[in-house]
JSON list of C-alpha atoms in Angstrom, two decimals:
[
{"chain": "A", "resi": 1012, "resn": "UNK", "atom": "CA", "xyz": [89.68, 110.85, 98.93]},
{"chain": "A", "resi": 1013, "resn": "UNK", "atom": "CA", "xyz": [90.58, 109.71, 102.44]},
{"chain": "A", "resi": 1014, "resn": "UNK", "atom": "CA", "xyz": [91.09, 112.67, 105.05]},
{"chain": "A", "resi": 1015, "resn": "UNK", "atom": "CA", "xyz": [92.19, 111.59, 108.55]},
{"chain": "A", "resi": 1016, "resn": "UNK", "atom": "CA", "xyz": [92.39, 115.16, 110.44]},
{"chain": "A", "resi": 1017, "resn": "UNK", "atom": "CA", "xyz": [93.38, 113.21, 113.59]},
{"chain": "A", "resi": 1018, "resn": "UNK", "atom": "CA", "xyz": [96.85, 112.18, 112.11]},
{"chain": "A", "resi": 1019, "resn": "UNK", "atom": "CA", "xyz": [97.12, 115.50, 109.73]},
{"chain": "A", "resi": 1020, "resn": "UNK", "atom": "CA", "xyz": [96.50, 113.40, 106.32]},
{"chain": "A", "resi": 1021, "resn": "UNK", "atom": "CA", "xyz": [95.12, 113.49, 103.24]},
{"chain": "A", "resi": 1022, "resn": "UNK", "atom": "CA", "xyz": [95.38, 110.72, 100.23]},
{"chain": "A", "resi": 1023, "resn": "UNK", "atom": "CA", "xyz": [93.48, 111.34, 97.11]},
{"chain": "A", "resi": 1024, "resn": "UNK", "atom": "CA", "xyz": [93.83, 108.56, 94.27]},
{"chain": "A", "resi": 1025, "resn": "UNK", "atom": "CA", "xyz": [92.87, 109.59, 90.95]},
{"chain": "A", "resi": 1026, "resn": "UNK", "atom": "CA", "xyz": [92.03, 107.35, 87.89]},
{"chain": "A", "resi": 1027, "resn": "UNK", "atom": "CA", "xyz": [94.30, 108.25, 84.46]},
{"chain": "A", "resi": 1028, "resn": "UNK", "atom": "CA", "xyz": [91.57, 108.08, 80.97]},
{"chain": "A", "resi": 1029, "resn": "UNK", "atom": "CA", "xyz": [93.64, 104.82, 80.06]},
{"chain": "A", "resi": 1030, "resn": "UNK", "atom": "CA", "xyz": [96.01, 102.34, 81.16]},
{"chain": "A", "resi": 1031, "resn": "UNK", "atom": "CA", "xyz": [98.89, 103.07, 79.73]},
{"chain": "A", "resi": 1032, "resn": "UNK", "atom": "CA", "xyz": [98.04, 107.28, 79.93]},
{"chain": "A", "resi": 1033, "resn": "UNK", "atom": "CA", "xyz": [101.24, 109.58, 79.09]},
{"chain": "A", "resi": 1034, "resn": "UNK", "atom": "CA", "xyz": [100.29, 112.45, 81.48]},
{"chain": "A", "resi": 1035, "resn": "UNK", "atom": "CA", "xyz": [99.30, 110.13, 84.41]},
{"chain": "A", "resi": 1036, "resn": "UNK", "atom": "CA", "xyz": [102.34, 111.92, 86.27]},
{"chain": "A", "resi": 1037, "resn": "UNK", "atom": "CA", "xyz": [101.65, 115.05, 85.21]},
{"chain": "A", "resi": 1038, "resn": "UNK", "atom": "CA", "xyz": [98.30, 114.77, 85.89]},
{"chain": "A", "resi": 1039, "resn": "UNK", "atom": "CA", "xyz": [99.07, 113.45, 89.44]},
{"chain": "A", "resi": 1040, "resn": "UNK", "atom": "CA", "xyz": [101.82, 116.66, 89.52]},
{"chain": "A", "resi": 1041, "resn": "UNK", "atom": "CA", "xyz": [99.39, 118.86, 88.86]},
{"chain": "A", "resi": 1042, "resn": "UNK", "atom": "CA", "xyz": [96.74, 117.07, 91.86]},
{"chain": "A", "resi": 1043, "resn": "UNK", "atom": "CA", "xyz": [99.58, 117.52, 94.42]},
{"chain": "A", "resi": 1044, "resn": "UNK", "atom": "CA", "xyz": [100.54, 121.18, 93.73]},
{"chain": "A", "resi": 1045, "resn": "UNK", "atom": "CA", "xyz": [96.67, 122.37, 93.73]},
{"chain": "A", "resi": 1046, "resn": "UNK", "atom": "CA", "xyz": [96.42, 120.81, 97.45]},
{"chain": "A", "resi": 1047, "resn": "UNK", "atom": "CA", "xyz": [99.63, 121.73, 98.47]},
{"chain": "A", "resi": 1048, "resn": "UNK", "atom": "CA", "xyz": [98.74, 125.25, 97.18]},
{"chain": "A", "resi": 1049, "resn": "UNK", "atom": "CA", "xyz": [94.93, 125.22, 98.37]},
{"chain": "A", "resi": 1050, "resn": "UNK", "atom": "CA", "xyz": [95.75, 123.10, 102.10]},
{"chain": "A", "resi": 1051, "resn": "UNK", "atom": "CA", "xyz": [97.17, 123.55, 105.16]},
{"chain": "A", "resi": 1052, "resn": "UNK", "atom": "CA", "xyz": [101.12, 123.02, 105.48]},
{"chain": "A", "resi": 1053, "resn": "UNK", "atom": "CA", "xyz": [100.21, 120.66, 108.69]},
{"chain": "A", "resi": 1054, "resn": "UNK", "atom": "CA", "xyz": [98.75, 118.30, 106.59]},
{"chain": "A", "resi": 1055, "resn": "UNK", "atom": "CA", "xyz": [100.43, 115.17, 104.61]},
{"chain": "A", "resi": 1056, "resn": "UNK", "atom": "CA", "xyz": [99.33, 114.82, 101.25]},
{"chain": "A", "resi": 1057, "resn": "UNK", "atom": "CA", "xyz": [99.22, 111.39, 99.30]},
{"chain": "A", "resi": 1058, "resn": "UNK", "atom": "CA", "xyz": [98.41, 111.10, 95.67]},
{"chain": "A", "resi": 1059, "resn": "UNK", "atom": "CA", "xyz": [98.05, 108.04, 94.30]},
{"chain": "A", "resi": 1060, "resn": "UNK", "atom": "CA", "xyz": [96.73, 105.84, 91.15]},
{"chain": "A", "resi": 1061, "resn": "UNK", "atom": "CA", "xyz": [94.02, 103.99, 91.70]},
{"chain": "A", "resi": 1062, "resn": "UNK", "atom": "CA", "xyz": [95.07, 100.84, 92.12]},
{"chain": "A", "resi": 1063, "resn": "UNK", "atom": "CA", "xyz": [94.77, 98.98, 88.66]},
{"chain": "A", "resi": 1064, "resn": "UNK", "atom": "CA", "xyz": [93.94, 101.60, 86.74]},
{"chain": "A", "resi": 1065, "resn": "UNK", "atom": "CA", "xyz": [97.46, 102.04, 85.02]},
{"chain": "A", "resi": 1066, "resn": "UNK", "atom": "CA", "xyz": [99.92, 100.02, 83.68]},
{"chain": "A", "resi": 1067, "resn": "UNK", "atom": "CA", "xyz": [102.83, 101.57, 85.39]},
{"chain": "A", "resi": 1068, "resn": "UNK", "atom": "CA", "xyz": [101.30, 102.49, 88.56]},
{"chain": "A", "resi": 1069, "resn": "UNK", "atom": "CA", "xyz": [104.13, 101.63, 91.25]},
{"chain": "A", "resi": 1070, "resn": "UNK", "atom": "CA", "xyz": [106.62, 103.74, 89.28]},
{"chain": "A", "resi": 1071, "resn": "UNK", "atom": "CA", "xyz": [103.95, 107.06, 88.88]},
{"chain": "A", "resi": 1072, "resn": "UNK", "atom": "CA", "xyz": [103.15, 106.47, 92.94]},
{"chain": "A", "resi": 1073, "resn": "UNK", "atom": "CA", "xyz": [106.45, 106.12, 93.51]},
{"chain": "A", "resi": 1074, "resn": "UNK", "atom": "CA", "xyz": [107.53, 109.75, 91.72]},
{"chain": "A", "resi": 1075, "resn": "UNK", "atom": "CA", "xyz": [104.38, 111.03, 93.32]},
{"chain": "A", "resi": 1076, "resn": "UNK", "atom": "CA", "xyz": [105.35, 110.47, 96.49]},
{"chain": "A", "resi": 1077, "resn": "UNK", "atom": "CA", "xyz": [109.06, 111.24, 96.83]},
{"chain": "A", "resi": 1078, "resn": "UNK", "atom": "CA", "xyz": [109.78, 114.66, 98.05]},
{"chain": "A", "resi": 1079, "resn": "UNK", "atom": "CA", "xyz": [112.52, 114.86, 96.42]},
{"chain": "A", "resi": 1080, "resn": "UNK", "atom": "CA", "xyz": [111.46, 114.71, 92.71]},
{"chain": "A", "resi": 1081, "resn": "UNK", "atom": "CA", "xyz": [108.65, 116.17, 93.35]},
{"chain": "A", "resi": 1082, "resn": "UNK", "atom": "CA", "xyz": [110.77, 119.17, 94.34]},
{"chain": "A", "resi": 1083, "resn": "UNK", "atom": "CA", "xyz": [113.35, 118.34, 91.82]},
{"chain": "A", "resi": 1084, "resn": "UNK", "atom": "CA", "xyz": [110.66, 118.72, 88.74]},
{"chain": "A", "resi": 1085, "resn": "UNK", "atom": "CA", "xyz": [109.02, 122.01, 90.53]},
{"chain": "A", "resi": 1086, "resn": "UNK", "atom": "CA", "xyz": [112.76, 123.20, 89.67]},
{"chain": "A", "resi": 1087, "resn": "UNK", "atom": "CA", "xyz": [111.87, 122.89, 86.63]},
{"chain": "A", "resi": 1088, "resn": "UNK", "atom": "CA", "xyz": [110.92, 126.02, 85.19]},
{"chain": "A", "resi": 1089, "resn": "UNK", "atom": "CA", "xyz": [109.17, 124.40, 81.97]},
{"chain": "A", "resi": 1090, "resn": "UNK", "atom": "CA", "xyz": [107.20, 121.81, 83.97]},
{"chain": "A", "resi": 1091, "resn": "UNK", "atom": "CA", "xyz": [106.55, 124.22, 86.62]},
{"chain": "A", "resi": 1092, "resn": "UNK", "atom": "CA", "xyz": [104.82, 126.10, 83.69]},
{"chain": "A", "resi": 1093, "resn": "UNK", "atom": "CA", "xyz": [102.83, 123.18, 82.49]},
{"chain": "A", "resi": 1094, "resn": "UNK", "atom": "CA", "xyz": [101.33, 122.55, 85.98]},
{"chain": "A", "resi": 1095, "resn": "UNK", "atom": "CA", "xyz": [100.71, 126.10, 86.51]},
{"chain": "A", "resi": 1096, "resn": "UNK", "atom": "CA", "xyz": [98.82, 125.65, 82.87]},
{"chain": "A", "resi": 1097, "resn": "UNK", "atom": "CA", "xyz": [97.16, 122.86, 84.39]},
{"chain": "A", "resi": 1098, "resn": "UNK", "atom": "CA", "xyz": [95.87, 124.65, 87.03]},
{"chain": "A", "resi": 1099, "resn": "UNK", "atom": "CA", "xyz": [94.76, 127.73, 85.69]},
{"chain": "A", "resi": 1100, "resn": "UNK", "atom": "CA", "xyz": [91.14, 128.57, 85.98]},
{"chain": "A", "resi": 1101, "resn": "UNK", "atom": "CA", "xyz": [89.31, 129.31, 82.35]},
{"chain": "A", "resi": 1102, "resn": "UNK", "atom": "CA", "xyz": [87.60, 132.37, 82.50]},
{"chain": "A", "resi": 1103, "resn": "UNK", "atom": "CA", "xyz": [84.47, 132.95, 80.68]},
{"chain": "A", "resi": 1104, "resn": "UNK", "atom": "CA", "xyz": [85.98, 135.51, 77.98]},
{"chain": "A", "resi": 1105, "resn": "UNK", "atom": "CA", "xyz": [88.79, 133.35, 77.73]},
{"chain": "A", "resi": 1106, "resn": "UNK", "atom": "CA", "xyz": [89.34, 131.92, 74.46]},
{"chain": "A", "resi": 1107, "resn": "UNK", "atom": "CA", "xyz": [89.20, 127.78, 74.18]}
]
């Protein structure tokens, strides 16, 4: 995590399970919302692969990154739903 207050930024890299992880974007989706939900609108926010920690790590960055899609899948009322999922706090008397 790398906050520079200074310049209004914030970049957070994450590391998928394994290299060639399936939900690395959603995962990274879901890292983006919560800090775009949870941090001031001022600030920038970067999320990012660790570098060489997947096998397709330019493309992921690159959705990650791009306004655009990101708003584009936030459309999305299905993946909107997943990431909401992903997000959700458990509960104690919820049910695993």
């Amino acid at each position: 995590i790398h906050v520079d207050d200074k310049k209004n930024y914030v970049k957070i890299f994450f590391t998928p399970t394994i290299p060639h992880c399936s939900m690395a974007t959603l995962i990274g989706l879901s890292i983006r919302v919560k800090l775009l939900r949870s941090l001031p609108p001022r600030l920038k926010v970067d999320v990012e692969i660790s570098p060489g920690t997947h096998n397709q790590e330019k493309a992921v960055n690159k959705q990650l990154n791009d306004k655009e899609r990101v708003a584009a899948a936030l459309e999305n009322d299905n993946l909107l739903s997943v990431v909401n999922k992903c997000l959700a706090e458990k509960r104690d008397n919820d049910a695993s």
